[in-house]
PDB file of C-alpha atoms and ligand atoms in Angstrom:
ATOM      1  CA  UNK A   1      38.094  20.590 222.513  1.00 36.00           C
ATOM      2  CA  UNK A   2      39.337  20.277 218.924  1.00 37.00           C
ATOM      3  CA  UNK A   3      40.853  16.968 217.939  1.00 35.00           C
ATOM      4  CA  UNK A   4      43.895  16.984 215.685  1.00 38.00           C
ATOM      5  CA  UNK A   5      43.172  14.111 213.328  1.00 37.00           C
ATOM      6  CA  UNK A   6      46.589  14.371 211.625  1.00 39.00           C
ATOM      7  CA  UNK A   7      48.337  13.013 214.692  1.00 37.00           C
ATOM      8  CA  UNK A   8      48.838   9.261 215.063  1.00 39.00           C
ATOM      9  CA  UNK A   9      46.509   7.676 217.614  1.00 35.00           C
ATOM     10  CA  UNK A  10      49.281   6.376 219.811  1.00 38.00           C
ATOM     11  CA  UNK A  11      51.181   7.632 222.793  1.00 34.00           C
ATOM     12  CA  UNK A  12      54.958   7.550 222.572  1.00 39.00           C
ATOM     13  CA  UNK A  13      57.065   7.354 225.722  1.00 37.00           C
ATOM     14  CA  UNK A  14      60.749   8.165 225.531  1.00 40.00           C
ATOM     15  CA  UNK A  15      63.410   7.477 228.109  1.00 39.00           C
ATOM     16  CA  UNK A  16      65.874  10.329 227.879  1.00 40.00           C
ATOM     17  CA  UNK A  17      67.841  10.177 231.112  1.00 42.00           C
ATOM     18  CA  UNK A  18      70.901   8.623 229.454  1.00 46.00           C
ATOM     19  CA  UNK A  19      71.407  11.520 227.083  1.00 49.00           C
ATOM     20  CA  UNK A  20      73.853  14.231 227.784  1.00 50.00           C
ATOM     21  CA  UNK A  21      73.967  16.147 224.533  1.00 46.00           C
ATOM     22  CA  UNK A  22      71.184  17.753 222.528  1.00 49.00           C
ATOM     23  CA  UNK A  23      68.423  15.410 223.610  1.00 66.00           C
ATOM     24  CA  UNK A  24      65.912  16.619 221.073  1.00 69.00           C
ATOM     25  CA  UNK A  25      68.427  16.210 218.261  1.00 84.00           C
ATOM     26  CA  UNK A  26      69.227  12.668 219.340  1.00 88.00           C
ATOM     27  CA  UNK A  27      65.573  11.702 219.555  1.00 90.00           C
ATOM     28  CA  UNK A  28      64.829  13.350 216.219  1.00 91.00           C
ATOM     29  CA  UNK A  29      67.616  11.341 214.601  1.00 94.00           C
ATOM     30  CA  UNK A  30      66.358   8.104 216.136  1.00 95.00           C
ATOM     31  CA  UNK A  31      62.792   8.889 215.013  1.00 95.00           C
ATOM     32  CA  UNK A  32      63.997   9.630 211.491  1.00 96.00           C
ATOM     33  CA  UNK A  33      65.927   6.361 211.277  1.00 97.00           C
ATOM     34  CA  UNK A  34      63.056   4.282 212.626  1.00 97.00           C
ATOM     35  CA  UNK A  35      60.396   5.859 210.428  1.00 97.00           C
ATOM     36  CA  UNK A  36      62.518   5.478 207.305  1.00 97.00           C
ATOM     37  CA  UNK A  37      62.925   1.703 207.779  1.00 96.00           C
ATOM     38  CA  UNK A  38      59.991   0.484 209.873  1.00 96.00           C
ATOM     39  CA  UNK A  39      57.795  -0.509 206.912  1.00 95.00           C
ATOM     40  CA  UNK A  40      60.356  -2.958 205.523  1.00 94.00           C
ATOM     41  CA  UNK A  41      60.030  -6.637 206.418  1.00 94.00           C
ATOM     42  CA  UNK A  42      62.295  -7.629 209.305  1.00 94.00           C
ATOM     43  CA  UNK A  43      62.925  -3.958 210.076  1.00 97.00           C
ATOM     44  CA  UNK A  44      64.269  -4.383 213.592  1.00 97.00           C
ATOM     45  CA  UNK A  45      67.823  -5.476 212.769  1.00 97.00           C
ATOM     46  CA  UNK A  46      68.405  -2.861 210.036  1.00 97.00           C
ATOM     47  CA  UNK A  47      67.075  -0.192 212.425  1.00 98.00           C
ATOM     48  CA  UNK A  48      69.470  -1.306 215.169  1.00 97.00           C
ATOM     49  CA  UNK A  49      72.398  -1.331 212.731  1.00 96.00           C
ATOM     50  CA  UNK A  50      71.606   2.173 211.523  1.00 96.00           C
ATOM     51  CA  UNK A  51      71.273   3.520 215.052  1.00 96.00           C
ATOM     52  CA  UNK A  52      74.547   1.922 216.144  1.00 93.00           C
ATOM     53  CA  UNK A  53      76.287   3.254 213.011  1.00 91.00           C
ATOM     54  CA  UNK A  54      75.006   6.697 213.915  1.00 92.00           C
ATOM     55  CA  UNK A  55      75.758   6.785 217.663  1.00 91.00           C
ATOM     56  CA  UNK A  56      78.306   4.003 218.160  1.00 88.00           C
ATOM     57  CA  UNK A  57      75.807   2.183 220.409  1.00 92.00           C
ATOM     58  CA  UNK A  58      72.067   1.802 220.955  1.00 95.00           C
ATOM     59  CA  UNK A  59      70.992   4.518 223.394  1.00 94.00           C
ATOM     60  CA  UNK A  60      68.336   3.441 225.922  1.00 92.00           C
ATOM     61  CA  UNK A  61      66.087   6.128 224.530  1.00 92.00           C
ATOM     62  CA  UNK A  62      65.939   4.288 221.206  1.00 95.00           C
ATOM     63  CA  UNK A  63      64.289   1.224 222.704  1.00 96.00           C
ATOM     64  CA  UNK A  64      60.955   2.918 223.444  1.00 94.00           C
ATOM     65  CA  UNK A  65      60.886   4.601 220.045  1.00 95.00           C
ATOM     66  CA  UNK A  66      61.552   1.342 218.203  1.00 97.00           C
ATOM     67  CA  UNK A  67      59.048  -0.631 220.294  1.00 97.00           C
ATOM     68  CA  UNK A  68      56.325   1.934 219.697  1.00 96.00           C
ATOM     69  CA  UNK A  69      56.826   2.138 215.946  1.00 97.00           C
ATOM     70  CA  UNK A  70      57.167  -1.616 215.441  1.00 97.00           C
ATOM     71  CA  UNK A  71      54.215  -2.238 217.790  1.00 95.00           C
ATOM     72  CA  UNK A  72      56.430  -4.427 219.909  1.00 96.00           C
ATOM     73  CA  UNK A  73      57.532  -4.218 223.546  1.00 96.00           C
ATOM     74  CA  UNK A  74      60.638  -2.695 225.076  1.00 96.00           C
ATOM     75  CA  UNK A  75      61.484  -6.136 226.507  1.00 96.00           C
ATOM     76  CA  UNK A  76      61.417  -7.695 223.024  1.00 96.00           C
ATOM     77  CA  UNK A  77      63.654  -4.998 221.537  1.00 97.00           C
ATOM     78  CA  UNK A  78      66.012  -5.243 224.490  1.00 95.00           C
ATOM     79  CA  UNK A  79      66.086  -9.032 224.092  1.00 96.00           C
ATOM     80  CA  UNK A  80      67.265  -8.733 220.480  1.00 96.00           C
ATOM     81  CA  UNK A  81      69.944  -6.185 221.402  1.00 95.00           C
ATOM     82  CA  UNK A  82      71.350  -8.410 224.114  1.00 92.00           C
ATOM     83  CA  UNK A  83      71.141 -11.556 221.948  1.00 93.00           C
ATOM     84  CA  UNK A  84      73.529 -10.174 219.319  1.00 91.00           C
ATOM     85  CA  UNK A  85      77.043  -9.510 220.657  1.00 82.00           C
ATOM     86  CA  UNK A  86      77.530  -6.965 217.923  1.00 84.00           C
ATOM     87  CA  UNK A  87      75.139  -4.450 219.467  1.00 91.00           C
ATOM     88  CA  UNK A  88      76.384  -2.209 222.251  1.00 89.00           C
ATOM     89  CA  UNK A  89      74.146  -0.771 224.941  1.00 89.00           C
ATOM     90  CA  UNK A  90      76.755   1.648 226.244  1.00 87.00           C
ATOM     91  CA  UNK A  91      78.668   4.397 224.592  1.00 89.00           C
ATOM     92  CA  UNK A  92      82.021   2.891 223.545  1.00 91.00           C
ATOM     93  CA  UNK A  93      85.460   4.387 224.099  1.00 92.00           C
ATOM     94  CA  UNK A  94      87.216   6.384 221.405  1.00 92.00           C
ATOM     95  CA  UNK A  95      88.661   3.155 219.943  1.00 94.00           C
ATOM     96  CA  UNK A  96      87.007  -0.273 219.923  1.00 93.00           C
ATOM     97  CA  UNK A  97      89.364  -3.248 219.865  1.00 96.00           C
ATOM     98  CA  UNK A  98      87.777  -6.590 219.040  1.00 95.00           C
ATOM     99  CA  UNK A  99      89.681  -9.767 219.780  1.00 97.00           C
ATOM    100  CA  UNK A 100      88.892 -12.987 217.990  1.00 97.00           C
ATOM    101  CA  UNK A 101      88.298 -15.854 220.405  1.00 96.00           C
ATOM    102  CA  UNK A 102      87.325 -18.500 217.844  1.00 96.00           C
ATOM    103  CA  UNK A 103      89.033 -21.848 217.355  1.00 96.00           C
ATOM    104  CA  UNK A 104      91.709 -21.067 214.757  1.00 97.00           C
ATOM    105  CA  UNK A 105      92.910 -18.055 216.715  1.00 97.00           C
ATOM    106  CA  UNK A 106      92.856 -20.098 219.912  1.00 96.00           C
ATOM    107  CA  UNK A 107      95.134 -22.640 218.253  1.00 96.00           C
ATOM    108  CA  UNK A 108      97.529 -19.780 217.524  1.00 96.00           C
ATOM    109  CA  UNK A 109      97.767 -18.558 221.105  1.00 95.00           C
ATOM    110  CA  UNK A 110      94.917 -16.115 221.455  1.00 95.00           C
ATOM    111  CA  UNK A 111      94.161 -17.077 225.073  1.00 96.00           C
ATOM    112  CA  UNK A 112      97.612 -16.003 226.223  1.00 96.00           C
ATOM    113  CA  UNK A 113      97.412 -12.895 224.044  1.00 97.00           C
ATOM    114  CA  UNK A 114      94.035 -12.051 225.571  1.00 97.00           C
ATOM    115  CA  UNK A 115      95.471 -12.262 229.066  1.00 97.00           C
ATOM    116  CA  UNK A 116      98.126  -9.727 228.109  1.00 98.00           C
ATOM    117  CA  UNK A 117      95.538  -7.403 226.578  1.00 98.00           C
ATOM    118  CA  UNK A 118      93.349  -7.478 229.694  1.00 97.00           C
ATOM    119  CA  UNK A 119      96.326  -6.801 231.947  1.00 97.00           C
ATOM    120  CA  UNK A 120      97.700  -4.040 229.751  1.00 96.00           C
ATOM    121  CA  UNK A 121      94.361  -2.215 229.552  1.00 97.00           C
ATOM    122  CA  UNK A 122      93.196  -3.110 233.061  1.00 97.00           C
ATOM    123  CA  UNK A 123      89.747  -4.068 231.764  1.00 97.00           C
ATOM    124  CA  UNK A 124      87.810  -7.142 230.696  1.00 96.00           C
ATOM    125  CA  UNK A 125      85.673  -7.781 227.612  1.00 94.00           C
ATOM    126  CA  UNK A 126      82.698  -5.427 227.253  1.00 89.00           C
ATOM    127  CA  UNK A 127      84.443  -2.790 229.333  1.00 92.00           C
ATOM    128  CA  UNK A 128      86.008   0.583 228.581  1.00 94.00           C
ATOM    129  CA  UNK A 129      89.174   2.056 230.075  1.00 95.00           C
ATOM    130  CA  UNK A 130      88.477   4.726 232.719  1.00 94.00           C
ATOM    131  CA  UNK A 131      89.789   7.480 230.404  1.00 93.00           C
ATOM    132  CA  UNK A 132      87.338   6.187 227.748  1.00 93.00           C
ATOM    133  CA  UNK A 133      90.132   5.695 225.219  1.00 94.00           C
ATOM    134  CA  UNK A 134      89.601   1.994 224.480  1.00 95.00           C
ATOM    135  CA  UNK A 135      86.713  -0.495 224.660  1.00 95.00           C
ATOM    136  CA  UNK A 136      87.359  -4.227 224.449  1.00 95.00           C
ATOM    137  CA  UNK A 137      85.041  -6.671 222.693  1.00 92.00           C
ATOM    138  CA  UNK A 138      85.182 -10.387 221.978  1.00 93.00           C
ATOM    139  CA  UNK A 139      84.339 -11.611 218.473  1.00 93.00           C
ATOM    140  CA  UNK A 140      84.180 -15.084 217.000  1.00 93.00           C
ATOM    141  CA  UNK A 141      86.077 -15.122 213.699  1.00 95.00           C
ATOM    142  CA  UNK A 142      87.132 -12.136 211.676  1.00 96.00           C
ATOM    143  CA  UNK A 143      87.782 -14.165 208.533  1.00 96.00           C
ATOM    144  CA  UNK A 144      91.520 -13.880 209.118  1.00 96.00           C
ATOM    145  CA  UNK A 145      92.045 -17.373 210.533  1.00 97.00           C
ATOM    146  CA  UNK A 146      95.353 -18.197 208.858  1.00 96.00           C
ATOM    147  CA  UNK A 147      97.199 -15.368 210.561  1.00 96.00           C
ATOM    148  CA  UNK A 148      95.897 -15.381 214.128  1.00 95.00           C
ATOM    149  CA  UNK A 149      95.701 -14.177 216.762  1.00 97.00           C
ATOM    150  CA  UNK A 150      93.541 -11.641 214.973  1.00 98.00           C
ATOM    151  CA  UNK A 151      91.997  -8.407 216.119  1.00 98.00           C
ATOM    152  CA  UNK A 152      89.978  -5.604 214.580  1.00 96.00           C
ATOM    153  CA  UNK A 153      90.473  -1.965 215.392  1.00 96.00           C
ATOM    154  CA  UNK A 154      87.741   0.165 213.877  1.00 86.00           C
ATOM    155  CA  UNK A 155      87.480  -1.247 210.355  1.00 86.00           C
ATOM    156  CA  UNK A 156      91.049  -2.591 210.158  1.00 94.00           C
ATOM    157  CA  UNK A 157      91.894  -6.234 210.779  1.00 97.00           C
ATOM    158  CA  UNK A 158      95.335  -7.037 212.139  1.00 97.00           C
ATOM    159  CA  UNK A 159      96.859 -10.512 212.278  1.00 97.00           C
ATOM    160  CA  UNK A 160      99.758 -12.299 213.986  1.00 97.00           C
ATOM    161  CA  UNK A 161      99.215 -10.232 217.078  1.00 98.00           C
ATOM    162  CA  UNK A 162     101.689 -10.507 219.926  1.00 97.00           C
ATOM    163  CA  UNK A 163     101.915  -8.687 223.268  1.00 97.00           C
ATOM    164  CA  UNK A 164     104.665  -6.408 221.907  1.00 97.00           C
ATOM    165  CA  UNK A 165     102.648  -5.596 218.783  1.00 97.00           C
ATOM    166  CA  UNK A 166      99.609  -4.858 220.899  1.00 98.00           C
ATOM    167  CA  UNK A 167     101.567  -2.508 223.193  1.00 97.00           C
ATOM    168  CA  UNK A 168     102.796  -0.582 220.157  1.00 97.00           C
ATOM    169  CA  UNK A 169      99.253  -0.363 218.835  1.00 96.00           C
ATOM    170  CA  UNK A 170      97.952   1.022 222.140  1.00 96.00           C
ATOM    171  CA  UNK A 171     100.741   3.607 222.143  1.00 94.00           C
ATOM    172  CA  UNK A 172      99.777   4.654 218.622  1.00 93.00           C
ATOM    173  CA  UNK A 173      96.088   4.881 219.491  1.00 93.00           C
ATOM    174  CA  UNK A 174      96.562   6.847 222.665  1.00 89.00           C
ATOM    175  CA  UNK A 175      99.431   9.141 221.713  1.00 84.00           C
ATOM    176  CA  UNK A 176      98.475  12.586 220.587  1.00 68.00           C
ATOM    177  CA  UNK A 177     100.620  13.438 217.578  1.00 61.00           C
ATOM    178  CA  UNK A 178     101.777  16.988 217.117  1.00 60.00           C
ATOM    179  CA  UNK A 179     102.376  18.023 213.541  1.00 62.00           C
ATOM    180  CA  UNK A 180     105.436  20.243 213.294  1.00 64.00           C
ATOM    181  CA  UNK A 181     105.678  22.480 210.282  1.00 62.00           C
TER     182      UNK A 181
HETATM  183  S1  LIG B 201      89.259 -17.829 214.015  1.00 55.69           S
HETATM  184 FE1  LIG B 201      90.092 -15.888 214.411  1.00 55.69          FE
HETATM  185  S2  LIG B 201      89.881 -14.908 212.512  1.00 55.69           S
HETATM  186 FE2  LIG B 201      88.932 -16.790 212.186  1.00 55.69          FE
END
């Protein structure tokens, strides 16, 4: 039997059962990201950031690819993902709302505000509404301490949040606007 010496001498196992779209395309993208960064020192975090930027979360299938290329274990990669709150292991909703729970925002009533948010959306932190419109995340300081309670929606930070302001925001995010000409 001929041996193909161009191929790397390692076996790569991929977990693909969490993928619903073009599985090969997703894996190709993950491979491309990992191979473009893996030689840099401390490559794991930049790889995870790039993958989350690309997919909105870290698909399970990425863990095996990363572990293989970095000569690490799936448990180690998984450990890093779960250590950093920033990384998501599940596909987020259409909009991600992050609520600051740090001290300055707490002093400005964020606990009460949080209660309203959870009731309004019917979900807790790290959950997504059943219609997959909104995911809720906790963060610890958004650098907007003087005007808390603060939240971030996508890349926009909003301060002085109140229950009424939040309800208006949810309406805006979830209302489909028709453009009349
Ligand atoms: S403490 Fe909430 S933005 Fe800094």
